[in-house]
CSV table of C-alpha atoms in Angstrom, one decimal:
chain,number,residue,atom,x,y,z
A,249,UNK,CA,-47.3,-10.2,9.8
A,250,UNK,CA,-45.4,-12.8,8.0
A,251,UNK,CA,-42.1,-10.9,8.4
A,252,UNK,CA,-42.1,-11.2,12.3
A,253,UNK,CA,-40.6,-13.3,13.5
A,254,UNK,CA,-42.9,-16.3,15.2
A,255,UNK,CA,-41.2,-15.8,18.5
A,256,UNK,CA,-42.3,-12.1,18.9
A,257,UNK,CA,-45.4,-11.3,20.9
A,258,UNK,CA,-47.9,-10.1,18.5
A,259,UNK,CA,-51.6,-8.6,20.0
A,260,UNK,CA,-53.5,-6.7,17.6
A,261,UNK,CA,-56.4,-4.7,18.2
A,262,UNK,CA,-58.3,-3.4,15.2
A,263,UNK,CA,-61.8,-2.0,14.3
A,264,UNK,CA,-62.3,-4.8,11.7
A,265,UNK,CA,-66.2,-4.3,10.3
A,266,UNK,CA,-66.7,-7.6,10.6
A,267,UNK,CA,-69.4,-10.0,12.6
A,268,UNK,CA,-67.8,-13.0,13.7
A,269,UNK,CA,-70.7,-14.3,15.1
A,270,UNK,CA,-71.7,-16.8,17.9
A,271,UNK,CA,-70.7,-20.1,18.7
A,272,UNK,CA,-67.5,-21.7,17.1
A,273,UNK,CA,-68.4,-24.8,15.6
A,274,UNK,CA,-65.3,-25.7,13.2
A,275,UNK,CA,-63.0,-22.7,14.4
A,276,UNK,CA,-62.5,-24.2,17.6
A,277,UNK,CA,-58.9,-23.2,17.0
A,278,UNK,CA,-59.2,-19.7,16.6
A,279,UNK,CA,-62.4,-18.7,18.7
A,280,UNK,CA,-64.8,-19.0,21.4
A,281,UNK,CA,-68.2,-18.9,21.8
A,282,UNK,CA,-69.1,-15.8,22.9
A,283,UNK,CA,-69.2,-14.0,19.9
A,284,UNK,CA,-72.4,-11.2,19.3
A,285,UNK,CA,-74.6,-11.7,16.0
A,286,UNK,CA,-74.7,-13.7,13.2
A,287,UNK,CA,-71.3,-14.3,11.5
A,288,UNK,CA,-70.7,-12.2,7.5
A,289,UNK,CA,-68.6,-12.1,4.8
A,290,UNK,CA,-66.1,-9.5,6.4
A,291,UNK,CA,-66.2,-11.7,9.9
A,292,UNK,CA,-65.5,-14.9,7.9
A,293,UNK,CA,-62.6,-12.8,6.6
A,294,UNK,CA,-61.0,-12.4,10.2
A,295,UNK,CA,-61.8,-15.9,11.2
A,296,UNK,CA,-60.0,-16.8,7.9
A,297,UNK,CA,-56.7,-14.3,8.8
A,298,UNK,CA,-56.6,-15.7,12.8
A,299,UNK,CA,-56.6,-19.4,11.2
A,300,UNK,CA,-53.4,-18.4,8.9
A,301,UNK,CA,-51.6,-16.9,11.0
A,302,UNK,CA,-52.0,-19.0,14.2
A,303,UNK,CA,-54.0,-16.8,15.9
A,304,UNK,CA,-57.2,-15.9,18.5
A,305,UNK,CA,-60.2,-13.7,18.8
A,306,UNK,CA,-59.8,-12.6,22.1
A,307,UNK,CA,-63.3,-11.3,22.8
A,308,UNK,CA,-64.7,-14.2,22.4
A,309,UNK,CA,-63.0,-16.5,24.9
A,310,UNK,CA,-64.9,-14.9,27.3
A,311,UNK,CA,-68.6,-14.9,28.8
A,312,UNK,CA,-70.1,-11.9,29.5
A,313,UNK,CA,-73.4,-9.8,29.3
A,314,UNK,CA,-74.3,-8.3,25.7
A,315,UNK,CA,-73.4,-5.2,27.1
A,316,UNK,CA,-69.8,-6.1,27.8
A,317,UNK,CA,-69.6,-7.7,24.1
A,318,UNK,CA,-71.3,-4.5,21.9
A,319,UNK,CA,-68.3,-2.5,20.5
A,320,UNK,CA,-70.3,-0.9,18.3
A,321,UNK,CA,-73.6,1.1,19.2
A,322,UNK,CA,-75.0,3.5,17.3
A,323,UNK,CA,-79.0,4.6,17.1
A,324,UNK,CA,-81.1,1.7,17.9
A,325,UNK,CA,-78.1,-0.5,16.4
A,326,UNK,CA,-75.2,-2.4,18.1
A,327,UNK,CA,-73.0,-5.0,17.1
A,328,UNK,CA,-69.5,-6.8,17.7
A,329,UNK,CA,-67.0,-5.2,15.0
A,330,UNK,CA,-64.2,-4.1,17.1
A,331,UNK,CA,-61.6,-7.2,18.3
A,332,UNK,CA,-58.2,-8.3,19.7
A,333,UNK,CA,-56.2,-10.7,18.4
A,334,UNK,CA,-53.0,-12.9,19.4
A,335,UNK,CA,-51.6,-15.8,18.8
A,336,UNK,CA,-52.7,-18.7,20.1
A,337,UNK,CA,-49.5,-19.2,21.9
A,338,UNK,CA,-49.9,-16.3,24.3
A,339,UNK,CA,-53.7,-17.2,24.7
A,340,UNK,CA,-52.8,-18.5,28.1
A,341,UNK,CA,-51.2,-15.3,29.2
A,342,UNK,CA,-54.7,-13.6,29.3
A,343,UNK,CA,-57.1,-13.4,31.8
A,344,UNK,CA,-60.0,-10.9,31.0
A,345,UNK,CA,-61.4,-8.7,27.7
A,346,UNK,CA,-64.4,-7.1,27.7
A,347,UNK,CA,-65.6,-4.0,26.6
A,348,UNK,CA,-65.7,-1.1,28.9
A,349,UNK,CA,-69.1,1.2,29.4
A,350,UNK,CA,-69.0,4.7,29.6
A,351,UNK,CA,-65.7,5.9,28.6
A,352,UNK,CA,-66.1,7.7,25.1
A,353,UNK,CA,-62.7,7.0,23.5
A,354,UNK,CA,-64.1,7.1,20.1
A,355,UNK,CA,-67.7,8.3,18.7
A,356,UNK,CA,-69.8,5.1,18.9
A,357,UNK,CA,-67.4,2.8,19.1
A,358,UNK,CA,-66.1,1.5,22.5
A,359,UNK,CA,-63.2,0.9,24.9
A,360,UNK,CA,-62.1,-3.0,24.3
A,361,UNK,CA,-59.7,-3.9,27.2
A,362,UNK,CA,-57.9,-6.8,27.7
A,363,UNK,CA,-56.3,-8.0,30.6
A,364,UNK,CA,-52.9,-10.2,29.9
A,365,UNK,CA,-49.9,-10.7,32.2
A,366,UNK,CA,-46.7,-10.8,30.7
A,367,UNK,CA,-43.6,-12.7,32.2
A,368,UNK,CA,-40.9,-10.1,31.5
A,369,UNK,CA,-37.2,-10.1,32.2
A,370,UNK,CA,-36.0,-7.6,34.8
A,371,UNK,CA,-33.5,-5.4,33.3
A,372,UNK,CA,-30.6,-3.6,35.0
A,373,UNK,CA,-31.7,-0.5,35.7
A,374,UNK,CA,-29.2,2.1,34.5
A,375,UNK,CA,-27.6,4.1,37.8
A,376,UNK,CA,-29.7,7.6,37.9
A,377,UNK,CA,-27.6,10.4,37.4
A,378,UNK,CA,-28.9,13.0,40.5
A,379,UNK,CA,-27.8,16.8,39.9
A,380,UNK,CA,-27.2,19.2,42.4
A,381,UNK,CA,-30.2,21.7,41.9
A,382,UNK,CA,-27.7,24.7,40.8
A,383,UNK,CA,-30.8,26.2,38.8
A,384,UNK,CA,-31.7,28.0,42.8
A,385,UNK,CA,-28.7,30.1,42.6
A,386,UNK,CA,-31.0,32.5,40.4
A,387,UNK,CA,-33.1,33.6,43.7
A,388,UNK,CA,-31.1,35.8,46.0
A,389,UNK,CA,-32.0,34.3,48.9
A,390,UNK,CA,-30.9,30.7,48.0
A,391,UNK,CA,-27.7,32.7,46.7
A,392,UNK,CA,-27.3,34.3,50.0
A,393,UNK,CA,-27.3,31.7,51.8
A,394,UNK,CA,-25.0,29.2,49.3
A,395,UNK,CA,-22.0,32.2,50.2
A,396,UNK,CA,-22.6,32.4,53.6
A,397,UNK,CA,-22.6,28.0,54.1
A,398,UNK,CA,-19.6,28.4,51.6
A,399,UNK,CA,-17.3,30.9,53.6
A,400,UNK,CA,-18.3,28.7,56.5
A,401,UNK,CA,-16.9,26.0,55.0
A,402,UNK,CA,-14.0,27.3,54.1
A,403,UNK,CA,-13.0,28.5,57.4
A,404,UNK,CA,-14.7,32.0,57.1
A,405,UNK,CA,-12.4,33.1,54.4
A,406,UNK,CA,-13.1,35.1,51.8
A,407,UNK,CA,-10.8,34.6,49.7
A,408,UNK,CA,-11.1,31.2,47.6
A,409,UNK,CA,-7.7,29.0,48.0
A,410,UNK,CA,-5.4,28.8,44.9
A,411,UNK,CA,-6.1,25.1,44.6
A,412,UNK,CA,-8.5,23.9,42.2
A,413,UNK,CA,-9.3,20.6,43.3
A,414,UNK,CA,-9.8,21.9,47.0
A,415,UNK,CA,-12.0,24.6,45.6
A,416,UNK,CA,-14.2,22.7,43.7
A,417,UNK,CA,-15.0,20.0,46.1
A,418,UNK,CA,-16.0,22.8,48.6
A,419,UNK,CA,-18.1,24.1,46.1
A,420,UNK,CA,-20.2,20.8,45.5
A,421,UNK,CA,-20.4,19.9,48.3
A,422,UNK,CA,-21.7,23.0,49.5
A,423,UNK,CA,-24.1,23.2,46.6
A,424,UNK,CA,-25.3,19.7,47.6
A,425,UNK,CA,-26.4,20.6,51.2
A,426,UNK,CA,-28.0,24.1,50.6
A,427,UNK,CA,-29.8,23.4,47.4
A,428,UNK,CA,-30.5,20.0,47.2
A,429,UNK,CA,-29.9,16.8,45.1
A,430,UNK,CA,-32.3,16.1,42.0
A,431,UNK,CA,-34.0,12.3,41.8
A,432,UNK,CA,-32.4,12.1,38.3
A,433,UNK,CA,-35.7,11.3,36.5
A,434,UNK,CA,-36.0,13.3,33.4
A,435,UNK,CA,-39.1,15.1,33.8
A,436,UNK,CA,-41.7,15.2,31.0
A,437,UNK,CA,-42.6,17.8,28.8
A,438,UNK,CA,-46.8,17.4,29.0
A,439,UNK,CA,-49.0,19.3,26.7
A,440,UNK,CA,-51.8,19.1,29.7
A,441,UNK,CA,-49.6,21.7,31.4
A,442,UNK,CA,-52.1,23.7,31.9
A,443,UNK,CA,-54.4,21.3,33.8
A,444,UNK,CA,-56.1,22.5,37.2
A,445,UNK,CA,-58.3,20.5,39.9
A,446,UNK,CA,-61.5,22.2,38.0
A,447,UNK,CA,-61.0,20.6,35.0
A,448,UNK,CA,-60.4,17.8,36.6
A,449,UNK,CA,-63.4,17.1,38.6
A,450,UNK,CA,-65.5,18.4,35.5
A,451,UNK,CA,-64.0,15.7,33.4
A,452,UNK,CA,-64.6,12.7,36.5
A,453,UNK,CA,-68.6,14.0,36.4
A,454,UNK,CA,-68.9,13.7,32.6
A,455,UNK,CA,-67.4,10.0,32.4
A,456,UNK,CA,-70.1,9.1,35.2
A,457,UNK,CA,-72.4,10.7,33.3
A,458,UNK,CA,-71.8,9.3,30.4
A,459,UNK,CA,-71.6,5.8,31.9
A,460,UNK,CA,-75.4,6.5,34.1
A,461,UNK,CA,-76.4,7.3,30.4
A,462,UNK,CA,-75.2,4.1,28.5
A,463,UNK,CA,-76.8,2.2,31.0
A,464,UNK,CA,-79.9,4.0,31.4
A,465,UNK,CA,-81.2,5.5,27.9
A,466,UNK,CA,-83.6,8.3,28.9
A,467,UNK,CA,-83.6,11.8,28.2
A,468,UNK,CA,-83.2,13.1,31.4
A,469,UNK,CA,-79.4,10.9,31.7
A,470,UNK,CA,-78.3,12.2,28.2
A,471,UNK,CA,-79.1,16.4,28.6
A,472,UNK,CA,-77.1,15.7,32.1
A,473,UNK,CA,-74.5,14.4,30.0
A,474,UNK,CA,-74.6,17.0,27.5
A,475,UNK,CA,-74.6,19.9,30.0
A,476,UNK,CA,-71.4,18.6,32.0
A,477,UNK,CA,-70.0,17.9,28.2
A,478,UNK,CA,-70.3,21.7,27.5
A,479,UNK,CA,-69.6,22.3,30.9
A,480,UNK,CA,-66.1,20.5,30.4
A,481,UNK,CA,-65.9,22.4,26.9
A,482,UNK,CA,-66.2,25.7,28.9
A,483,UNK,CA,-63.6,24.6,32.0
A,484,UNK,CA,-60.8,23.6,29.8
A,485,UNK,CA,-60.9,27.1,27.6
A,486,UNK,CA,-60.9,28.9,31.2
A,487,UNK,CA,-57.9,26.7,32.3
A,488,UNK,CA,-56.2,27.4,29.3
A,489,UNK,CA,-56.5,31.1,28.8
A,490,UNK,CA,-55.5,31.5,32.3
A,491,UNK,CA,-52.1,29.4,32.0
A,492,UNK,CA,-51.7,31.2,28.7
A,493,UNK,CA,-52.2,35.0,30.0
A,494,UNK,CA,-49.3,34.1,33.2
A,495,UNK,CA,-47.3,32.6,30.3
A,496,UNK,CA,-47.7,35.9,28.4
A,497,UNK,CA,-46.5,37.8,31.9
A,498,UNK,CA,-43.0,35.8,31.8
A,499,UNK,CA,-42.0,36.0,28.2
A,500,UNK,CA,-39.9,39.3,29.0
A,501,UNK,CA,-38.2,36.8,31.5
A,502,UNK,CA,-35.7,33.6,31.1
A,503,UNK,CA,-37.8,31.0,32.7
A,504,UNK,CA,-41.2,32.5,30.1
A,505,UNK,CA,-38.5,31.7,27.1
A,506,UNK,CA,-37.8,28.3,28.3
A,507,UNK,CA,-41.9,27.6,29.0
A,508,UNK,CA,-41.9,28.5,25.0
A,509,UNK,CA,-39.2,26.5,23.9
A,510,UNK,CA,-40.5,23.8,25.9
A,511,UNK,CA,-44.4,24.1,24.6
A,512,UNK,CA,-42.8,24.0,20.7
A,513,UNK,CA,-40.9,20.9,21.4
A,514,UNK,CA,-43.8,19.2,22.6
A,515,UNK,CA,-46.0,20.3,20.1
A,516,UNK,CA,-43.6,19.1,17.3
A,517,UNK,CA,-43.4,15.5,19.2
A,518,UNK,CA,-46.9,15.7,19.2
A,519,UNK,CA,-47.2,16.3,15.1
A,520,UNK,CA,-45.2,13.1,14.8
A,521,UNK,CA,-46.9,9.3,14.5
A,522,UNK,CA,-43.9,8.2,15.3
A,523,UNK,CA,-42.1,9.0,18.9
A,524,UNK,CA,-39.4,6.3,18.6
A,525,UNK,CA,-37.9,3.9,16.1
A,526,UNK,CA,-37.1,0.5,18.0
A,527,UNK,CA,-37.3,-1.3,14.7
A,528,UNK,CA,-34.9,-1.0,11.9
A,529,UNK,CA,-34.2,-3.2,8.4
A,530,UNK,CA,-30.8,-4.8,7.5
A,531,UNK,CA,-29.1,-4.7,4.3
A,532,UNK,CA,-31.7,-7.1,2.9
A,533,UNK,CA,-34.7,-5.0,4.1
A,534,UNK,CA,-35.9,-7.6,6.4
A,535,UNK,CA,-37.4,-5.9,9.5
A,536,UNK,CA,-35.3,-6.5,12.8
A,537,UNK,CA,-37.2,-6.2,16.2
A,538,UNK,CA,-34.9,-7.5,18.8
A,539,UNK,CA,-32.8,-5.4,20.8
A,540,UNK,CA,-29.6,-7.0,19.8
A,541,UNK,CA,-30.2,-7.3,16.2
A,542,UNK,CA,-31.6,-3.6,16.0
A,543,UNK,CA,-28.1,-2.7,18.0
A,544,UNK,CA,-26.1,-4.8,15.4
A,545,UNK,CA,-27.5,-2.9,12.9
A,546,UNK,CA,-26.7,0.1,14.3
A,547,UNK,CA,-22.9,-0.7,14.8
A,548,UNK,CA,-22.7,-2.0,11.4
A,549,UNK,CA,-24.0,1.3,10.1
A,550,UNK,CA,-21.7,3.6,12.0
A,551,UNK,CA,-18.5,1.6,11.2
A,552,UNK,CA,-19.1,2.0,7.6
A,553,UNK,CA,-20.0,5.6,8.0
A,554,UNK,CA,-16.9,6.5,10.1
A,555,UNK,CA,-14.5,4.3,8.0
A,556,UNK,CA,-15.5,5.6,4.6
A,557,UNK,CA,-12.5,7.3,3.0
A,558,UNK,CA,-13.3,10.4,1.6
A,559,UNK,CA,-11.3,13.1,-0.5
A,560,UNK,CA,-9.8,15.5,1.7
A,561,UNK,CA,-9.2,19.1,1.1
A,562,UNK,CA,-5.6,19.9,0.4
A,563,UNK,CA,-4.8,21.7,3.2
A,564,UNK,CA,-1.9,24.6,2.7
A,565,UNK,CA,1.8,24.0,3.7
A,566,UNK,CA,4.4,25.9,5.2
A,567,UNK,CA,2.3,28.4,7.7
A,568,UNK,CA,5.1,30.6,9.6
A,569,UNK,CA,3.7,29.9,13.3
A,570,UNK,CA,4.5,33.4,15.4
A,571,UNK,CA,5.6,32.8,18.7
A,572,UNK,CA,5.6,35.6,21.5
A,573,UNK,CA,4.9,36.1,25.2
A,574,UNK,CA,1.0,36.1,26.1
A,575,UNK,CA,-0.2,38.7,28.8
A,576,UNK,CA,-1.5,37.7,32.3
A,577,UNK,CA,-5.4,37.7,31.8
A,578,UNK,CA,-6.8,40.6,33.9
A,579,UNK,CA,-9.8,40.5,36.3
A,580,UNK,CA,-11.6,42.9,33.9
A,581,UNK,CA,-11.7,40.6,31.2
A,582,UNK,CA,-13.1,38.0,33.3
A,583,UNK,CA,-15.8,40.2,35.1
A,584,UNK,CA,-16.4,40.7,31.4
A,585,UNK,CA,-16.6,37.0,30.0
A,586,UNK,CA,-18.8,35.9,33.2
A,587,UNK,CA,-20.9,38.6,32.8
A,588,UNK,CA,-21.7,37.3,28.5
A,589,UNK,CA,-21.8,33.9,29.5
A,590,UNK,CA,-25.5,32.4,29.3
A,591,UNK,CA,-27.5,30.9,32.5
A,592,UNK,CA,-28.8,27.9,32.5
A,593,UNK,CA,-26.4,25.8,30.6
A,594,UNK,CA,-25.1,22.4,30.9
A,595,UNK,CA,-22.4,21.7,33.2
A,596,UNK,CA,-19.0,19.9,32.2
A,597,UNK,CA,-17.0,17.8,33.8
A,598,UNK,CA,-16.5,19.8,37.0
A,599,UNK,CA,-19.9,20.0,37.9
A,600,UNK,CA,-20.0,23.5,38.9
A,601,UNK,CA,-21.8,25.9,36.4
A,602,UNK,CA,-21.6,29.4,35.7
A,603,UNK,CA,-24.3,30.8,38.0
A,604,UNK,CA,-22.0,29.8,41.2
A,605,UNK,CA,-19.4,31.7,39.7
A,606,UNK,CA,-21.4,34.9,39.1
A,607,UNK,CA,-23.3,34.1,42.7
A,608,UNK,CA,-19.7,34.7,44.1
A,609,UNK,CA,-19.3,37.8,42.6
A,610,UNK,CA,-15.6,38.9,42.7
A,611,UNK,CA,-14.2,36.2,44.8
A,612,UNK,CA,-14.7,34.0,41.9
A,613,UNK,CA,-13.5,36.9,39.6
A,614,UNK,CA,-9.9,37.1,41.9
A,615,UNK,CA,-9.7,32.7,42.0
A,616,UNK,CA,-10.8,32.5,38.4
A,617,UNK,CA,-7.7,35.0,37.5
A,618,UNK,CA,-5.3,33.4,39.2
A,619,UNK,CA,-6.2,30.1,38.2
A,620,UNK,CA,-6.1,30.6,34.5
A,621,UNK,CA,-2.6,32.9,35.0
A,622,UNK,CA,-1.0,29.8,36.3
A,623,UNK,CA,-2.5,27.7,33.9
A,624,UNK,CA,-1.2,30.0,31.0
A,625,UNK,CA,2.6,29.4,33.0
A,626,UNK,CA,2.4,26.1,32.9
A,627,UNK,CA,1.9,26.2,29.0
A,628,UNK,CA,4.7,28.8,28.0
């Protein structure tokens, strides 16, 4: 805490074991009134840590029933242990905190929320990059359809022209109206893919349930909750097996492999406490949180890396370059290089990918030919 810096926003929310305890009298400063219970040794402890470091209980700022102030309930025992702290600073900037019933985040603790509004510089959004939805091309009908709209545009030729740029545009642009332009928004990766509208509305009973029975403690309430608990239990293996056994059907198939690459990723994220790293240290090991600093850092870092000399290999002198006439490249060997190269790869520069090229079939063979015989005169 000591190392960030005073301007940063700091909010913490901790289980802390500790009874604060009604009433404020002589912590004024760092708490209100409505505490639950009477204050120990480990609440005196977080009173004592909000007074060092300048900050407030948030829970206690605010009046509510003993039901929104229990954290804690367990048995015939409840209690306040669970709080939110800030500094007093930002104390302004919130509105609300009270402890929600009836959501089970953890066993017998529960669901603190705090309601703050934050006064937050717009930034420039970065301009979207939308792509043409090439990925189509791979069902015959969109393919179809792409060389018809194409040979339209082109006048009802066949035959591709020689030049490149004319080509190419024709070829966007024609990509753009029959399949379609993406938003640009990367989409996630969720490990809930296999979610259904079953699960779903067994999940949205439970939570009621679970609510009726935190407010109403009979026996009747909690075996309804514990059926539609099992009953959500039994749902979410169903949904799963299911997505799992059509998973299995497309693994002979491109798009099963990429479903699997894409589950492993996700679960490797998932393995990790750590998604991001927006904070870094500097030479001194001093913690730096702010965008510039953390992007100082990083420049630093890279300059010293890049401009580090190194010993180099000797490298061998006096190679006798042969020079000598190359052959024009046939349309075999490009029917032969399309037909290796990989779906479903990144595009370059051009923005046209190899599926349009093998959609084309030997149009694209005959244009591709020509083009890279009169790129190879050019060079010789």
């Amino acid at each position: 805490m000591e190392s960030i810096p005073t301007g940063e926003r700091v909010v913490i929310g901790a289980d802390f074991n500790g009874h604060v305890g009604e009433g404020n009298r002589g912590d004024e400063e760092v708490m209100g009134k409505f505490g639950a219970k009477e204050r120990n040794l480990e609440g005196q402890m977080v009173v004592d840590f909000a007074k060092r470091m300048d900050m407030g209980v948030v829970n206690t700022y605010f009046q509510k029933r003993e039901e929104h102030r229990v954290t804690y309930k367990s048995g015939g025992r409840s209690t306040q242990v669970d709080y939110i702290l800030c500094r007093r600073g930002n104390l302004k900037e919130i509105s609300d905190c009270k402890v929600v019933v009836g959501e089970s985040v953890a066993r017998q603790h529960r669901m603190v929320v705090c309601r703050m509004t934050l006064m937050v510089c717009k930034k420039k959004r970065s301009e979207i990059e939308k792509k043409t939805k090439w990925w189509k091309l791979k069902k015959e009908e969109c393919c179809e359809e792409f060389r018809q709209k194409l040979r339209q545009a082109l006048g009802g030729q066949v035959v591709l022209p020689d030049d490149w740029e004319t080509t190419a545009e024709v070829i966007r642009e024609t990509g753009r109206k029959v399949l379609g332009v993406s938003s640009g928004r990367r989409k996630e990766d969720k490990e809930t893919w296999w979610w259904n509208e079953e699960v779903q509305d067994s999940i949205q009973r439970k939570r009621l349930a679970k609510k009726k029975w935190d407010m109403d403690r009979t026996e009747e309430n909690r075996q309804e909750y514990k059926e539609l608990q099992r009953r959500v239990k039994r749902e979410v293996s169903k949904a799963k097996q299911k997505a799992y056994d059509e998973l299995y059907t497309r693994l002979d198939t491109r798009e099963g492999e990429k479903d699997l690459y894409r589950l492993a990723r996700q679960r490797d994220r998932d393995g990790k406490d750590v998604q991001q790293v927006r904070v870094i240290k500097d030479r001194d090991g001093r913690v730096l949180t702010s965008e510039e600093s953390v992007q100082r850092r990083w420049k630093e870092y890279f300059e010293e890396l890049m401009n580090e000399e190194n010993e180099r290999e000797k490298r061998v002198e006096g190679v006798n370059s042969v020079e000598q006439k190359v052959d024009k490249i046939r349309k075999d060997e490009v029917r032969k290089a399309l037909k290796r190269m990989k779906s479903g790869k990144a595009v370059g520069p051009d923005d046209i990918p190899v599926e349009v090229w093998k959609c084309l079939g030997e149009a694209a063979v005959e244009f591709l030919a020509s083009l890279f015989n009169r790129v190879l005169e050019k060079l010789q």
